[in-house]
XYZ file of N, CA and C in Angstrom:
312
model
N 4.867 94.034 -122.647
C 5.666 94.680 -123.655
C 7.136 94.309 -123.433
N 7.715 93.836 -124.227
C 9.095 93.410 -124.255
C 9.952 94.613 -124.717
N 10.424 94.425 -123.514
C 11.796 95.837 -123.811
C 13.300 95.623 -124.863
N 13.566 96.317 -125.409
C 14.415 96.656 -126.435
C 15.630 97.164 -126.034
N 15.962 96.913 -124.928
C 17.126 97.855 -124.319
C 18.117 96.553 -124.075
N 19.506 97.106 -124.456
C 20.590 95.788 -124.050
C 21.456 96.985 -123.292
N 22.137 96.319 -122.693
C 22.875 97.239 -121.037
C 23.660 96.652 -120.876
N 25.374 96.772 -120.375
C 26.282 95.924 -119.465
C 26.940 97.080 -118.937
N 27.459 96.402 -117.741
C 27.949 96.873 -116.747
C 29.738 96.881 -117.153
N 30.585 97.896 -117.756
C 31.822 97.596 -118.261
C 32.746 97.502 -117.168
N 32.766 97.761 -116.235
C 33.740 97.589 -115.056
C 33.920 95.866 -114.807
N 32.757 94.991 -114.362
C 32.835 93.629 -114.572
C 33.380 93.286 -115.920
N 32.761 93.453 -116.924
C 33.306 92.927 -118.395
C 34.799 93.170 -118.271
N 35.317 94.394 -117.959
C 36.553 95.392 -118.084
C 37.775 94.041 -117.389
N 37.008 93.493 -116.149
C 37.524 92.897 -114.990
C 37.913 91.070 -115.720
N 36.521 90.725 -116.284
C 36.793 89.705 -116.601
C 37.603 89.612 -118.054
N 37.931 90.354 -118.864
C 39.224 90.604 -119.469
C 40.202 90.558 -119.040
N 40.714 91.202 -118.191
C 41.963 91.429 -117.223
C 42.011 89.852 -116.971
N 41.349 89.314 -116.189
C 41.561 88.016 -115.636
C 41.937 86.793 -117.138
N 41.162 87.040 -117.895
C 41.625 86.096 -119.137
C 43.081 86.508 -119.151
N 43.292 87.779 -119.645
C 44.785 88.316 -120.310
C 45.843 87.791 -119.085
N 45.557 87.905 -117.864
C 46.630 87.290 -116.711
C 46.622 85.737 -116.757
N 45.503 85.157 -117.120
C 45.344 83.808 -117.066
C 46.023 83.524 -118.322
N 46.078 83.841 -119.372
C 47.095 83.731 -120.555
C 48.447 83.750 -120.235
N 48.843 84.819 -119.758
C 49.911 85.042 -119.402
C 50.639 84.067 -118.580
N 49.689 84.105 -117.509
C 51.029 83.102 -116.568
C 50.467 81.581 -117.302
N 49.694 81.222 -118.444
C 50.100 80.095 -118.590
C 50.875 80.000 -119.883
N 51.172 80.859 -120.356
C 52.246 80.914 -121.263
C 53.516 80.492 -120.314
N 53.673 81.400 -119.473
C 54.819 80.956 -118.641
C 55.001 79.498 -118.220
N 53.719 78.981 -117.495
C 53.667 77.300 -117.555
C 54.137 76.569 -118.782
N 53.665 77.293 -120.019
C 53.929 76.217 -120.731
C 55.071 75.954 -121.347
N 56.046 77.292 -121.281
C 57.275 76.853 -121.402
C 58.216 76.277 -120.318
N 57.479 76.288 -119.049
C 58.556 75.325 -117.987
C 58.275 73.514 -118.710
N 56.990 73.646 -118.929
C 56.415 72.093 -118.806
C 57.025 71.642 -120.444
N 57.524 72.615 -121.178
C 57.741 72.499 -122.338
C 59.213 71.684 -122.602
N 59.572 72.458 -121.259
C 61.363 72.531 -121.528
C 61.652 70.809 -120.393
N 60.679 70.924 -119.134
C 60.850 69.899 -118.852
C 60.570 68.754 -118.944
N 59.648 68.415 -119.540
C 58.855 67.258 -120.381
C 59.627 66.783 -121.109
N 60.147 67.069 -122.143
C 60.860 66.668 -123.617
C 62.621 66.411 -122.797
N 62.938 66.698 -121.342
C 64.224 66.999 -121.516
C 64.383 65.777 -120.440
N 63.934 64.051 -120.979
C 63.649 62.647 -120.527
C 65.409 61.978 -120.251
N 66.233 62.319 -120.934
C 67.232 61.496 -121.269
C 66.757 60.506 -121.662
N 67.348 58.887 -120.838
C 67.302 57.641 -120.940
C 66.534 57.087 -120.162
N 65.524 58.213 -120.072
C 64.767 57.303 -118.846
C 63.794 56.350 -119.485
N 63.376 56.042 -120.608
C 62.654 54.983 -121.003
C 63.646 54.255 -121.689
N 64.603 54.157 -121.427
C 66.044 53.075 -121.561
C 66.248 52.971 -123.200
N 67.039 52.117 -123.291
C 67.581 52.378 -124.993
C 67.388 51.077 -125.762
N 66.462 50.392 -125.399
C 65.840 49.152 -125.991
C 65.197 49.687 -127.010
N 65.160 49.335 -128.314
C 64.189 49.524 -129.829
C 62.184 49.986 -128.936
N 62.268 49.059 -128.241
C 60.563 48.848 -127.667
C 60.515 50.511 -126.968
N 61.703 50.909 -126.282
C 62.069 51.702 -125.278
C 61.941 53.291 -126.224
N 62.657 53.076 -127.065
C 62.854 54.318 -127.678
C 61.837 54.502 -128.757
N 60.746 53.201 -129.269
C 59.632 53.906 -129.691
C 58.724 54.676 -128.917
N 58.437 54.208 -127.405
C 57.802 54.761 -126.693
C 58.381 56.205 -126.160
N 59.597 56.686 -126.186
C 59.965 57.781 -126.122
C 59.572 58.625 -127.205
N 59.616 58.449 -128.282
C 59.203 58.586 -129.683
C 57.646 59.283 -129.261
N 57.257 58.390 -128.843
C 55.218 58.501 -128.906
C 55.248 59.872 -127.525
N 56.292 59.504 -126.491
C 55.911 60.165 -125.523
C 56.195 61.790 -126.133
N 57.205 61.664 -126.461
C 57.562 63.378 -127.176
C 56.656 63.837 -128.203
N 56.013 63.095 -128.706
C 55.089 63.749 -129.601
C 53.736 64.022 -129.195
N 53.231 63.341 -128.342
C 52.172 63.685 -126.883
C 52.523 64.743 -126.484
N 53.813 65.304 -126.042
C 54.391 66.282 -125.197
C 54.329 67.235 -125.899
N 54.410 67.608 -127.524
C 54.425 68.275 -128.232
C 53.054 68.715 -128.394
N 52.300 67.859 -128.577
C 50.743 67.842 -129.168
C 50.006 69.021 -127.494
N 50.355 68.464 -127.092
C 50.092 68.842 -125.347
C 50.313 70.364 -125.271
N 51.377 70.956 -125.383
C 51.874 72.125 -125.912
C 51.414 72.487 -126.839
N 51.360 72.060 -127.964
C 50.413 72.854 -128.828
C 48.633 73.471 -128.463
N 47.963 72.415 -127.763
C 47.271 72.256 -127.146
C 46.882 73.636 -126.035
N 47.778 73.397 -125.221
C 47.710 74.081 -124.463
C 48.070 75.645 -124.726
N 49.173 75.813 -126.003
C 49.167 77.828 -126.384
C 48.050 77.992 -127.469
N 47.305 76.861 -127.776
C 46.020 77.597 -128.492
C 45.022 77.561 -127.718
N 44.817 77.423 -126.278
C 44.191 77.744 -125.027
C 44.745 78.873 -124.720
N 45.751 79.126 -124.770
C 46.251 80.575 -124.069
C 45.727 81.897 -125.220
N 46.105 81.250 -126.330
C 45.585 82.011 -127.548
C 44.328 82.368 -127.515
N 43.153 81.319 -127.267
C 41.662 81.465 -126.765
C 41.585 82.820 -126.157
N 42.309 82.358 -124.578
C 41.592 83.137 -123.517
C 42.307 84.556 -124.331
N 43.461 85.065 -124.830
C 43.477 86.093 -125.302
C 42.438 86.869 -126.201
N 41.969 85.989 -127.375
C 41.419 86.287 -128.077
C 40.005 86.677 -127.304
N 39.553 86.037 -126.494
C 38.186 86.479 -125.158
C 38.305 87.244 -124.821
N 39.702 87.713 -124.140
C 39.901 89.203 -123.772
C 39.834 90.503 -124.749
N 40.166 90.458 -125.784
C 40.313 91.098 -126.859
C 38.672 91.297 -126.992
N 37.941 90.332 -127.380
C 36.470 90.730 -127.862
C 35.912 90.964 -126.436
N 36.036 91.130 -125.495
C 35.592 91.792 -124.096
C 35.997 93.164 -124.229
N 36.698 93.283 -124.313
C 37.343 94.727 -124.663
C 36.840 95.439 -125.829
N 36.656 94.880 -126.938
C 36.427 95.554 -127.785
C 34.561 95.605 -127.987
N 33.734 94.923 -126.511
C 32.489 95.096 -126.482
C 32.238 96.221 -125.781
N 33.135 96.206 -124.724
C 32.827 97.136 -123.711
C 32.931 98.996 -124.063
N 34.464 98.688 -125.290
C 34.521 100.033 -126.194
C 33.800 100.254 -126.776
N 32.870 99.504 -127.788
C 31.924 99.713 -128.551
C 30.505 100.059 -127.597
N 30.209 99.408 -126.278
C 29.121 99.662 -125.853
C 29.470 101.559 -125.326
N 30.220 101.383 -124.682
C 30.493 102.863 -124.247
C 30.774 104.072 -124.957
N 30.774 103.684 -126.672
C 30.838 104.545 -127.719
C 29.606 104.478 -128.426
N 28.734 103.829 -128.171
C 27.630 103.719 -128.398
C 26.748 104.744 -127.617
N 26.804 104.318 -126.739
C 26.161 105.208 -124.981
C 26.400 106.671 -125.106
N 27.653 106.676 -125.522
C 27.698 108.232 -125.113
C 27.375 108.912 -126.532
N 26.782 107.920 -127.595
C 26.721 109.087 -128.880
C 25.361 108.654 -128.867
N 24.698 108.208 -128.216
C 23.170 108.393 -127.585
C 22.755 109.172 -126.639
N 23.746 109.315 -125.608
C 23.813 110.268 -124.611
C 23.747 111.800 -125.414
N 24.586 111.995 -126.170
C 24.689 113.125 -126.743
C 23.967 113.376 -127.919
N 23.068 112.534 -128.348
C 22.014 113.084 -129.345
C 20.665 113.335 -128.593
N 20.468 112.626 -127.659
C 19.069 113.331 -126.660
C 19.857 114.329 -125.433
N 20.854 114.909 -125.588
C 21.153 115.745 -124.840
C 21.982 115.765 -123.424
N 21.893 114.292 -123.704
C 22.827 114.072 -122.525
C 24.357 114.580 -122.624
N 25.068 114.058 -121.014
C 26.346 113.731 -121.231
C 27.345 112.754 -121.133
């Protein structure tokens, strides 16, 4: 007989939220160091036509990269968010089952 029961444990779920939302966080912070220092090249690919297309390509890599990388940060937020909002729903679930067979 196959059982019908779905169960989680919200303290882990609770936990691995937390860890997304910090992992967002400090890479938001990364990505504006790598943001500010990346793009901030001077002359270092020199000022030859050949030179300054490739600066050209490199800043827009650098850009793309960054973009890249805060809709990863955006992700793991958005993971945290629906972790959270499983773990509320399971535990509002639970307890208005709990309290129709009498529990508490």
């Amino acid at each position: 007989m196959a059982h019908e029961h779905f169960s989680i444990h919200p303290a882990p779920v609770t936990a691995l939220a937390r860890d997304f939302t910090a992992s967002s966080e400090r890479l938001d912070d990364r990505i504006s160091t790598f943001a500010t220092r990346a793009e901030n090249v001077n002359d270092a690919f020199g000022v030859m036509s050949e030179s300054t297309e490739v600066l050209s390509q490199y800043v827009e890599m650098t850009r793309q990269t960054v973009t890249s990388l805060r809709q990863l940060s955006a992700g793991l937020r958005h993971y945290a968010a629906g972790l959270q909002h499983t773990v509320a729903s399971y535990q509002g679930s639970d307890a208005m089952q709990a309290q129709q067979f009498g529990g508490k």
